[in-house]
Amino acid sequence: MTRLVKYKKVAVKYLIRIVLMIGLVGISIQSFSQIDDEFWFVVPELSHRGNTGGTPGTLRLATMELDATVTVSMPANPAFTDIIVNIAANSSAAVDLSNMIDVAASPGITGLENKALTADGINNFGLHITATNMITAYWEINYTAGSDLWTLKGSNGLGTEFYTPFQNSTFTFPLVPQAYSAIDVVATQSPTIITFDLPPGVAASYGSPVQNVGAGGTHVVSLDQGETFSLFPIGLSGAIGDRLAGTKITSDAPIAVSVKD
């Protein structure tokens, strides 16, 4: 066997290894990305700064190489009419839900943003997005004073144990109505028992009229599929030390959790 043939065989062997490694990395990336055919999301309440609140609020959907029929539903709200969108391959669509969001100029709308409305803090506002093929989904708030984007993670965003991060360098600027940070959760199954364990020295509130959870305390809530709950700093405090950073959330069925600040 000549030296050239040896080198060729070695080169082919390493080339095969490299191709296999690239393939495995690609599979890993796709497995942990936001591409999926099912998503759960709870829309957070945003400040009325600039009079627009969390509007325009838009669900942005995009397909991969296949067409998809996407259904947006609210399983816990029988009054909500499913929204069905047909999207061609390699295309996108926007579902504008601004008409369901409370703004300063038109207060009292309570159909989408998760906020304190009842004594137990439970709402029926959870969004369930399903598709006939893989898609990506984002929730976009697009206004000058406070644009933001939530990337929906599909099954990768669901779990039974979470710890919540919050920034701890800046207080929340006082506004009317008060802007506040919060933890928002949505249940994917009925019933789901969710436990919030607060960090030492940190208290929290929920519901309307406001109910309090003592510093370092525990709060347990039971949600049915599509129901949502919001836990926020004691008395809607904007102080740095009152944020719910490090709160442990556990559940007996998969839930989706988001935070706002």
PDB file of N, CA and C in Angstrom, residues 62-144:
ATOM      1  N   ALA A  62     -44.025  31.761  11.962  1.00  0.00           N
ATOM      2  CA  ALA A  62     -43.262  31.515  10.737  1.00  0.00           C
ATOM      3  C   ALA A  62     -43.107  30.017  10.513  1.00  0.00           C
ATOM      4  N   THR A  63     -43.257  29.606   9.267  1.00  0.00           N
ATOM      5  CA  THR A  63     -43.124  28.194   8.905  1.00  0.00           C
ATOM      6  C   THR A  63     -41.692  27.871   8.492  1.00  0.00           C
ATOM      7  N   MET A  64     -41.410  26.577   8.397  1.00  0.00           N
ATOM      8  CA  MET A  64     -40.139  26.100   7.868  1.00  0.00           C
ATOM      9  C   MET A  64     -40.364  25.722   6.389  1.00  0.00           C
ATOM     10  N   GLU A  65     -39.927  24.527   6.009  1.00  0.00           N
ATOM     11  CA  GLU A  65     -40.020  24.120   4.606  1.00  0.00           C
ATOM     12  C   GLU A  65     -41.381  23.553   4.222  1.00  0.00           C
ATOM     13  N   LEU A  66     -42.313  23.463   5.195  1.00  0.00           N
ATOM     14  CA  LEU A  66     -43.639  22.914   4.919  1.00  0.00           C
ATOM     15  C   LEU A  66     -44.738  23.914   5.265  1.00  0.00           C
ATOM     16  N   ASP A  67     -45.852  23.843   4.535  1.00  0.00           N
ATOM     17  CA  ASP A  67     -47.029  24.634   4.891  1.00  0.00           C
ATOM     18  C   ASP A  67     -47.498  24.243   6.290  1.00  0.00           C
ATOM     19  N   ALA A  68     -48.223  25.144   6.942  1.00  0.00           N
ATOM     20  CA  ALA A  68     -48.774  24.817   8.262  1.00  0.00           C
ATOM     21  C   ALA A  68     -50.096  25.535   8.473  1.00  0.00           C
ATOM     22  N   THR A  69     -51.022  24.828   9.087  1.00  0.00           N
ATOM     23  CA  THR A  69     -52.248  25.441   9.580  1.00  0.00           C
ATOM     24  C   THR A  69     -52.077  25.625  11.078  1.00  0.00           C
ATOM     25  N   VAL A  70     -52.159  26.870  11.515  1.00  0.00           N
ATOM     26  CA  VAL A  70     -51.902  27.208  12.916  1.00  0.00           C
ATOM     27  C   VAL A  70     -53.212  27.600  13.590  1.00  0.00           C
ATOM     28  N   THR A  71     -53.444  27.040  14.768  1.00  0.00           N
ATOM     29  CA  THR A  71     -54.644  27.354  15.546  1.00  0.00           C
ATOM     30  C   THR A  71     -54.236  28.010  16.857  1.00  0.00           C
ATOM     31  N   VAL A  72     -54.803  29.176  17.118  1.00  0.00           N
ATOM     32  CA  VAL A  72     -54.576  29.892  18.377  1.00  0.00           C
ATOM     33  C   VAL A  72     -55.851  29.782  19.199  1.00  0.00           C
ATOM     34  N   SER A  73     -55.745  29.212  20.391  1.00  0.00           N
ATOM     35  CA  SER A  73     -56.930  28.996  21.222  1.00  0.00           C
ATOM     36  C   SER A  73     -56.679  29.417  22.658  1.00  0.00           C
ATOM     37  N   MET A  74     -57.754  29.504  23.432  1.00  0.00           N
ATOM     38  CA  MET A  74     -57.714  29.751  24.873  1.00  0.00           C
ATOM     39  C   MET A  74     -58.527  28.641  25.538  1.00  0.00           C
ATOM     40  N   PRO A  75     -57.888  27.544  25.922  1.00  0.00           N
ATOM     41  CA  PRO A  75     -58.627  26.380  26.419  1.00  0.00           C
ATOM     42  C   PRO A  75     -59.504  26.647  27.630  1.00  0.00           C
ATOM     43  N   ALA A  76     -59.128  27.616  28.467  1.00  0.00           N
ATOM     44  CA  ALA A  76     -59.896  27.884  29.684  1.00  0.00           C
ATOM     45  C   ALA A  76     -60.983  28.924  29.482  1.00  0.00           C
ATOM     46  N   ASN A  77     -61.046  29.509  28.294  1.00  0.00           N
ATOM     47  CA  ASN A  77     -62.006  30.581  28.029  1.00  0.00           C
ATOM     48  C   ASN A  77     -62.953  30.172  26.899  1.00  0.00           C
ATOM     49  N   PRO A  78     -64.132  29.647  27.221  1.00  0.00           N
ATOM     50  CA  PRO A  78     -65.070  29.193  26.184  1.00  0.00           C
ATOM     51  C   PRO A  78     -65.597  30.319  25.305  1.00  0.00           C
ATOM     52  N   ALA A  79     -65.463  31.567  25.756  1.00  0.00           N
ATOM     53  CA  ALA A  79     -65.949  32.696  24.965  1.00  0.00           C
ATOM     54  C   ALA A  79     -64.977  33.087  23.851  1.00  0.00           C
ATOM     55  N   PHE A  80     -63.768  32.564  23.908  1.00  0.00           N
ATOM     56  CA  PHE A  80     -62.762  32.909  22.898  1.00  0.00           C
ATOM     57  C   PHE A  80     -62.968  32.062  21.644  1.00  0.00           C
ATOM     58  N   THR A  81     -63.019  32.709  20.500  1.00  0.00           N
ATOM     59  CA  THR A  81     -63.149  32.007  19.223  1.00  0.00           C
ATOM     60  C   THR A  81     -61.766  31.680  18.673  1.00  0.00           C
ATOM     61  N   ASP A  82     -61.531  30.407  18.389  1.00  0.00           N
ATOM     62  CA  ASP A  82     -60.228  30.002  17.858  1.00  0.00           C
ATOM     63  C   ASP A  82     -59.868  30.809  16.616  1.00  0.00           C
ATOM     64  N   ILE A  83     -58.594  31.145  16.530  1.00  0.00           N
ATOM     65  CA  ILE A  83     -58.069  31.838  15.354  1.00  0.00           C
ATOM     66  C   ILE A  83     -57.268  30.831  14.538  1.00  0.00           C
ATOM     67  N   ILE A  84     -57.627  30.656  13.271  1.00  0.00           N
ATOM     68  CA  ILE A  84     -56.958  29.679  12.410  1.00  0.00           C
ATOM     69  C   ILE A  84     -56.270  30.415  11.261  1.00  0.00           C
ATOM     70  N   VAL A  85     -54.978  30.137  11.100  1.00  0.00           N
ATOM     71  CA  VAL A  85     -54.182  30.811  10.082  1.00  0.00           C
ATOM     72  C   VAL A  85     -53.486  29.762   9.218  1.00  0.00           C
ATOM     73  N   ASN A  86     -53.641  29.875   7.918  1.00  0.00           N
ATOM     74  CA  ASN A  86     -52.939  28.996   6.979  1.00  0.00           C
ATOM     75  C   ASN A  86     -51.714  29.727   6.445  1.00  0.00           C
ATOM     76  N   ILE A  87     -50.531  29.126   6.643  1.00  0.00           N
ATOM     77  CA  ILE A  87     -49.283  29.785   6.277  1.00  0.00           C
ATOM     78  C   ILE A  87     -48.527  28.909   5.282  1.00  0.00           C
ATOM     79  N   ALA A  88     -48.130  29.497   4.164  1.00  0.00           N
ATOM     80  CA  ALA A  88     -47.362  28.765   3.163  1.00  0.00           C
ATOM     81  C   ALA A  88     -45.966  28.443   3.687  1.00  0.00           C
ATOM     82  N   ALA A  89     -45.291  27.520   3.041  1.00  0.00           N
ATOM     83  CA  ALA A  89     -43.932  27.154   3.435  1.00  0.00           C
ATOM     84  C   ALA A  89     -43.003  28.362   3.353  1.00  0.00           C
ATOM     85  N   ASN A  90     -42.060  28.423   4.291  1.00  0.00           N
ATOM     86  CA  ASN A  90     -41.059  29.495   4.327  1.00  0.00           C
ATOM     87  C   ASN A  90     -41.700  30.881   4.316  1.00  0.00           C
ATOM     88  N   SER A  91     -42.783  31.010   5.058  1.00  0.00           N
ATOM     89  CA  SER A  91     -43.506  32.283   5.107  1.00  0.00           C
ATOM     90  C   SER A  91     -43.838  32.626   6.554  1.00  0.00           C
ATOM     91  N   SER A  92     -44.410  33.799   6.750  1.00  0.00           N
ATOM     92  CA  SER A  92     -44.766  34.239   8.097  1.00  0.00           C
ATOM     93  C   SER A  92     -46.159  34.849   8.103  1.00  0.00           C
ATOM     94  N   ALA A  93     -46.712  34.959   9.295  1.00  0.00           N
ATOM     95  CA  ALA A  93     -48.031  35.566   9.464  1.00  0.00           C
ATOM     96  C   ALA A  93     -48.062  36.279  10.806  1.00  0.00           C
ATOM     97  N   ALA A  94     -48.936  37.270  10.914  1.00  0.00           N
ATOM     98  CA  ALA A  94     -49.080  38.035  12.151  1.00  0.00           C
ATOM     99  C   ALA A  94     -50.525  37.944  12.635  1.00  0.00           C
ATOM    100  N   VAL A  95     -50.689  37.639  13.919  1.00  0.00           N
ATOM    101  CA  VAL A  95     -52.011  37.614  14.544  1.00  0.00           C
ATOM    102  C   VAL A  95     -52.056  38.765  15.539  1.00  0.00           C
ATOM    103  N   ASP A  96     -52.746  39.831  15.174  1.00  0.00           N
ATOM    104  CA  ASP A  96     -52.826  41.031  16.006  1.00  0.00           C
ATOM    105  C   ASP A  96     -53.921  40.852  17.057  1.00  0.00           C
ATOM    106  N   LEU A  97     -53.526  40.879  18.335  1.00  0.00           N
ATOM    107  CA  LEU A  97     -54.484  40.715  19.432  1.00  0.00           C
ATOM    108  C   LEU A  97     -54.624  41.993  20.253  1.00  0.00           C
ATOM    109  N   SER A  98     -54.287  43.130  19.645  1.00  0.00           N
ATOM    110  CA  SER A  98     -54.323  44.410  20.359  1.00  0.00           C
ATOM    111  C   SER A  98     -55.703  44.742  20.908  1.00  0.00           C
ATOM    112  N   ASN A  99     -56.753  44.280  20.227  1.00  0.00           N
ATOM    113  CA  ASN A  99     -58.113  44.604  20.662  1.00  0.00           C
ATOM    114  C   ASN A  99     -58.475  43.924  21.980  1.00  0.00           C
ATOM    115  N   MET A 100     -57.636  42.998  22.450  1.00  0.00           N
ATOM    116  CA  MET A 100     -57.900  42.303  23.706  1.00  0.00           C
ATOM    117  C   MET A 100     -57.064  42.851  24.860  1.00  0.00           C
ATOM    118  N   ILE A 101     -56.342  43.951  24.607  1.00  0.00           N
ATOM    119  CA  ILE A 101     -55.409  44.489  25.596  1.00  0.00           C
ATOM    120  C   ILE A 101     -55.898  45.829  26.122  1.00  0.00           C
ATOM    121  N   ASP A 102     -55.847  45.975  27.442  1.00  0.00           N
ATOM    122  CA  ASP A 102     -56.251  47.202  28.126  1.00  0.00           C
ATOM    123  C   ASP A 102     -55.246  48.314  27.842  1.00  0.00           C
ATOM    124  N   VAL A 103     -55.733  49.483  27.436  1.00  0.00           N
ATOM    125  CA  VAL A 103     -54.887  50.665  27.272  1.00  0.00           C
ATOM    126  C   VAL A 103     -55.521  51.821  28.025  1.00  0.00           C
ATOM    127  N   ALA A 104     -54.728  52.843  28.317  1.00  0.00           N
ATOM    128  CA  ALA A 104     -55.212  53.956  29.125  1.00  0.00           C
ATOM    129  C   ALA A 104     -56.406  54.655  28.485  1.00  0.00           C
ATOM    130  N   ALA A 105     -56.412  54.740  27.157  1.00  0.00           N
ATOM    131  CA  ALA A 105     -57.498  55.428  26.468  1.00  0.00           C
ATOM    132  C   ALA A 105     -58.776  54.600  26.429  1.00  0.00           C
ATOM    133  N   SER A 106     -58.642  53.303  26.666  1.00  0.00           N
ATOM    134  CA  SER A 106     -59.801  52.418  26.629  1.00  0.00           C
ATOM    135  C   SER A 106     -59.659  51.369  27.730  1.00  0.00           C
ATOM    136  N   PRO A 107     -59.786  51.793  28.989  1.00  0.00           N
ATOM    137  CA  PRO A 107     -59.544  50.887  30.118  1.00  0.00           C
ATOM    138  C   PRO A 107     -60.655  49.848  30.279  1.00  0.00           C
ATOM    139  N   GLY A 108     -60.329  48.798  31.028  1.00  0.00           N
ATOM    140  CA  GLY A 108     -61.351  47.823  31.381  1.00  0.00           C
ATOM    141  C   GLY A 108     -61.354  46.572  30.539  1.00  0.00           C
ATOM    142  N   ILE A 109     -60.500  46.492  29.511  1.00  0.00           N
ATOM    143  CA  ILE A 109     -60.418  45.276  28.707  1.00  0.00           C
ATOM    144  C   ILE A 109     -59.619  44.239  29.492  1.00  0.00           C
ATOM    145  N   THR A 110     -60.180  43.071  29.696  1.00  0.00           N
ATOM    146  CA  THR A 110     -59.523  42.094  30.568  1.00  0.00           C
ATOM    147  C   THR A 110     -59.473  40.704  29.936  1.00  0.00           C
ATOM    148  N   GLY A 111     -59.190  40.637  28.644  1.00  0.00           N
ATOM    149  CA  GLY A 111     -59.272  39.346  27.984  1.00  0.00           C
ATOM    150  C   GLY A 111     -57.973  38.647  27.691  1.00  0.00           C
ATOM    151  N   LEU A 112     -56.812  39.287  27.918  1.00  0.00           N
ATOM    152  CA  LEU A 112     -55.563  38.691  27.459  1.00  0.00           C
ATOM    153  C   LEU A 112     -54.399  38.886  28.425  1.00  0.00           C
ATOM    154  N   GLU A 113     -54.111  40.118  28.811  1.00  0.00           N
ATOM    155  CA  GLU A 113     -52.968  40.361  29.691  1.00  0.00           C
ATOM    156  C   GLU A 113     -53.216  39.770  31.076  1.00  0.00           C
ATOM    157  N   ASN A 114     -52.205  39.081  31.598  1.00  0.00           N
ATOM    158  CA  ASN A 114     -52.316  38.444  32.904  1.00  0.00           C
ATOM    159  C   ASN A 114     -52.102  39.476  34.004  1.00  0.00           C
ATOM    160  N   LYS A 115     -53.136  39.727  34.797  1.00  0.00           N
ATOM    161  CA  LYS A 115     -53.053  40.741  35.850  1.00  0.00           C
ATOM    162  C   LYS A 115     -53.970  40.360  36.994  1.00  0.00           C
ATOM    163  N   ALA A 116     -53.865  41.129  38.073  1.00  0.00           N
ATOM    164  CA  ALA A 116     -54.667  40.849  39.268  1.00  0.00           C
ATOM    165  C   ALA A 116     -56.099  41.321  39.052  1.00  0.00           C
ATOM    166  N   LEU A 117     -57.016  40.370  38.890  1.00  0.00           N
ATOM    167  CA  LEU A 117     -58.422  40.693  38.657  1.00  0.00           C
ATOM    168  C   LEU A 117     -59.348  40.041  39.676  1.00  0.00           C
ATOM    169  N   THR A 118     -58.916  38.935  40.259  1.00  0.00           N
ATOM    170  CA  THR A 118     -59.747  38.184  41.200  1.00  0.00           C
ATOM    171  C   THR A 118     -58.973  37.955  42.491  1.00  0.00           C
ATOM    172  N   ALA A 119     -59.683  37.565  43.542  1.00  0.00           N
ATOM    173  CA  ALA A 119     -59.046  37.367  44.842  1.00  0.00           C
ATOM    174  C   ALA A 119     -57.998  36.260  44.814  1.00  0.00           C
ATOM    175  N   ASP A 120     -58.216  35.226  44.009  1.00  0.00           N
ATOM    176  CA  ASP A 120     -57.240  34.135  43.963  1.00  0.00           C
ATOM    177  C   ASP A 120     -56.172  34.341  42.894  1.00  0.00           C
ATOM    178  N   GLY A 121     -56.298  35.418  42.115  1.00  0.00           N
ATOM    179  CA  GLY A 121     -55.290  35.738  41.111  1.00  0.00           C
ATOM    180  C   GLY A 121     -55.310  34.860  39.881  1.00  0.00           C
ATOM    181  N   ILE A 122     -56.338  34.035  39.731  1.00  0.00           N
ATOM    182  CA  ILE A 122     -56.407  33.096  38.608  1.00  0.00           C
ATOM    183  C   ILE A 122     -57.225  33.693  37.461  1.00  0.00           C
ATOM    184  N   ASN A 123     -56.673  33.627  36.249  1.00  0.00           N
ATOM    185  CA  ASN A 123     -57.369  34.071  35.042  1.00  0.00           C
ATOM    186  C   ASN A 123     -57.458  32.920  34.036  1.00  0.00           C
ATOM    187  N   ASN A 124     -58.266  33.121  32.998  1.00  0.00           N
ATOM    188  CA  ASN A 124     -58.416  32.089  31.959  1.00  0.00           C
ATOM    189  C   ASN A 124     -57.804  32.554  30.639  1.00  0.00           C
ATOM    190  N   PHE A 125     -56.633  33.198  30.728  1.00  0.00           N
ATOM    191  CA  PHE A 125     -56.053  33.901  29.588  1.00  0.00           C
ATOM    192  C   PHE A 125     -54.952  33.139  28.859  1.00  0.00           C
ATOM    193  N   GLY A 126     -54.659  31.899  29.219  1.00  0.00           N
ATOM    194  CA  GLY A 126     -53.549  31.184  28.600  1.00  0.00           C
ATOM    195  C   GLY A 126     -53.759  30.918  27.123  1.00  0.00           C
ATOM    196  N   LEU A 127     -52.738  31.209  26.315  1.00  0.00           N
ATOM    197  CA  LEU A 127     -52.789  30.960  24.871  1.00  0.00           C
ATOM    198  C   LEU A 127     -52.175  29.601  24.550  1.00  0.00           C
ATOM    199  N   HIS A 128     -52.858  28.848  23.692  1.00  0.00           N
ATOM    200  CA  HIS A 128     -52.366  27.556  23.216  1.00  0.00           C
ATOM    201  C   HIS A 128     -52.260  27.644  21.703  1.00  0.00           C
ATOM    202  N   ILE A 129     -51.053  27.483  21.191  1.00  0.00           N
ATOM    203  CA  ILE A 129     -50.815  27.584  19.753  1.00  0.00           C
ATOM    204  C   ILE A 129     -50.395  26.214  19.240  1.00  0.00           C
ATOM    205  N   THR A 130     -51.129  25.677  18.284  1.00  0.00           N
ATOM    206  CA  THR A 130     -50.781  24.385  17.682  1.00  0.00           C
ATOM    207  C   THR A 130     -50.651  24.548  16.176  1.00  0.00           C
ATOM    208  N   ALA A 131     -49.823  23.699  15.576  1.00  0.00           N
ATOM    209  CA  ALA A 131     -49.589  23.779  14.132  1.00  0.00           C
ATOM    210  C   ALA A 131     -49.494  22.377  13.544  1.00  0.00           C
ATOM    211  N   THR A 132     -49.834  22.261  12.275  1.00  0.00           N
ATOM    212  CA  THR A 132     -49.782  20.963  11.603  1.00  0.00           C
ATOM    213  C   THR A 132     -48.366  20.588  11.178  1.00  0.00           C
ATOM    214  N   ASN A 133     -47.454  21.563  11.195  1.00  0.00           N
ATOM    215  CA  ASN A 133     -46.031  21.306  10.959  1.00  0.00           C
ATOM    216  C   ASN A 133     -45.217  22.254  11.830  1.00  0.00           C
ATOM    217  N   MET A 134     -43.916  22.066  11.842  1.00  0.00           N
ATOM    218  CA  MET A 134     -43.050  22.852  12.713  1.00  0.00           C
ATOM    219  C   MET A 134     -43.074  24.341  12.338  1.00  0.00           C
ATOM    220  N   ILE A 135     -43.135  25.184  13.377  1.00  0.00           N
ATOM    221  CA  ILE A 135     -43.132  26.635  13.188  1.00  0.00           C
ATOM    222  C   ILE A 135     -42.300  27.281  14.297  1.00  0.00           C
ATOM    223  N   THR A 136     -42.081  28.587  14.157  1.00  0.00           N
ATOM    224  CA  THR A 136     -41.589  29.401  15.263  1.00  0.00           C
ATOM    225  C   THR A 136     -42.687  30.378  15.649  1.00  0.00           C
ATOM    226  N   ALA A 137     -42.668  30.807  16.917  1.00  0.00           N
ATOM    227  CA  ALA A 137     -43.699  31.729  17.399  1.00  0.00           C
ATOM    228  C   ALA A 137     -43.074  32.748  18.345  1.00  0.00           C
ATOM    229  N   TYR A 138     -43.468  33.999  18.192  1.00  0.00           N
ATOM    230  CA  TYR A 138     -42.978  35.087  19.033  1.00  0.00           C
ATOM    231  C   TYR A 138     -44.155  35.967  19.440  1.00  0.00           C
ATOM    232  N   TRP A 139     -44.065  36.544  20.648  1.00  0.00           N
ATOM    233  CA  TRP A 139     -45.015  37.575  21.054  1.00  0.00           C
ATOM    234  C   TRP A 139     -44.274  38.896  21.008  1.00  0.00           C
ATOM    235  N   GLU A 140     -44.806  39.841  20.236  1.00  0.00           N
ATOM    236  CA  GLU A 140     -44.129  41.113  20.013  1.00  0.00           C
ATOM    237  C   GLU A 140     -44.971  42.277  20.515  1.00  0.00           C
ATOM    238  N   ILE A 141     -44.345  43.120  21.328  1.00  0.00           N
ATOM    239  CA  ILE A 141     -44.926  44.413  21.705  1.00  0.00           C
ATOM    240  C   ILE A 141     -44.113  45.468  20.971  1.00  0.00           C
ATOM    241  N   ASN A 142     -44.753  46.240  20.116  1.00  0.00           N
ATOM    242  CA  ASN A 142     -44.002  47.135  19.243  1.00  0.00           C
ATOM    243  C   ASN A 142     -44.503  48.570  19.369  1.00  0.00           C
ATOM    244  N   TYR A 143     -43.993  49.255  20.394  1.00  0.00           N
ATOM    245  CA  TYR A 143     -44.273  50.687  20.481  1.00  0.00           C
ATOM    246  C   TYR A 143     -43.034  51.405  20.994  1.00  0.00           C
ATOM    247  N   THR A 144     -42.926  52.670  20.671  1.00  0.00           N
ATOM    248  CA  THR A 144     -41.683  53.414  20.836  1.00  0.00           C
ATOM    249  C   THR A 144     -41.159  53.398  22.263  1.00  0.00           C
TER     250      THR A 144
END
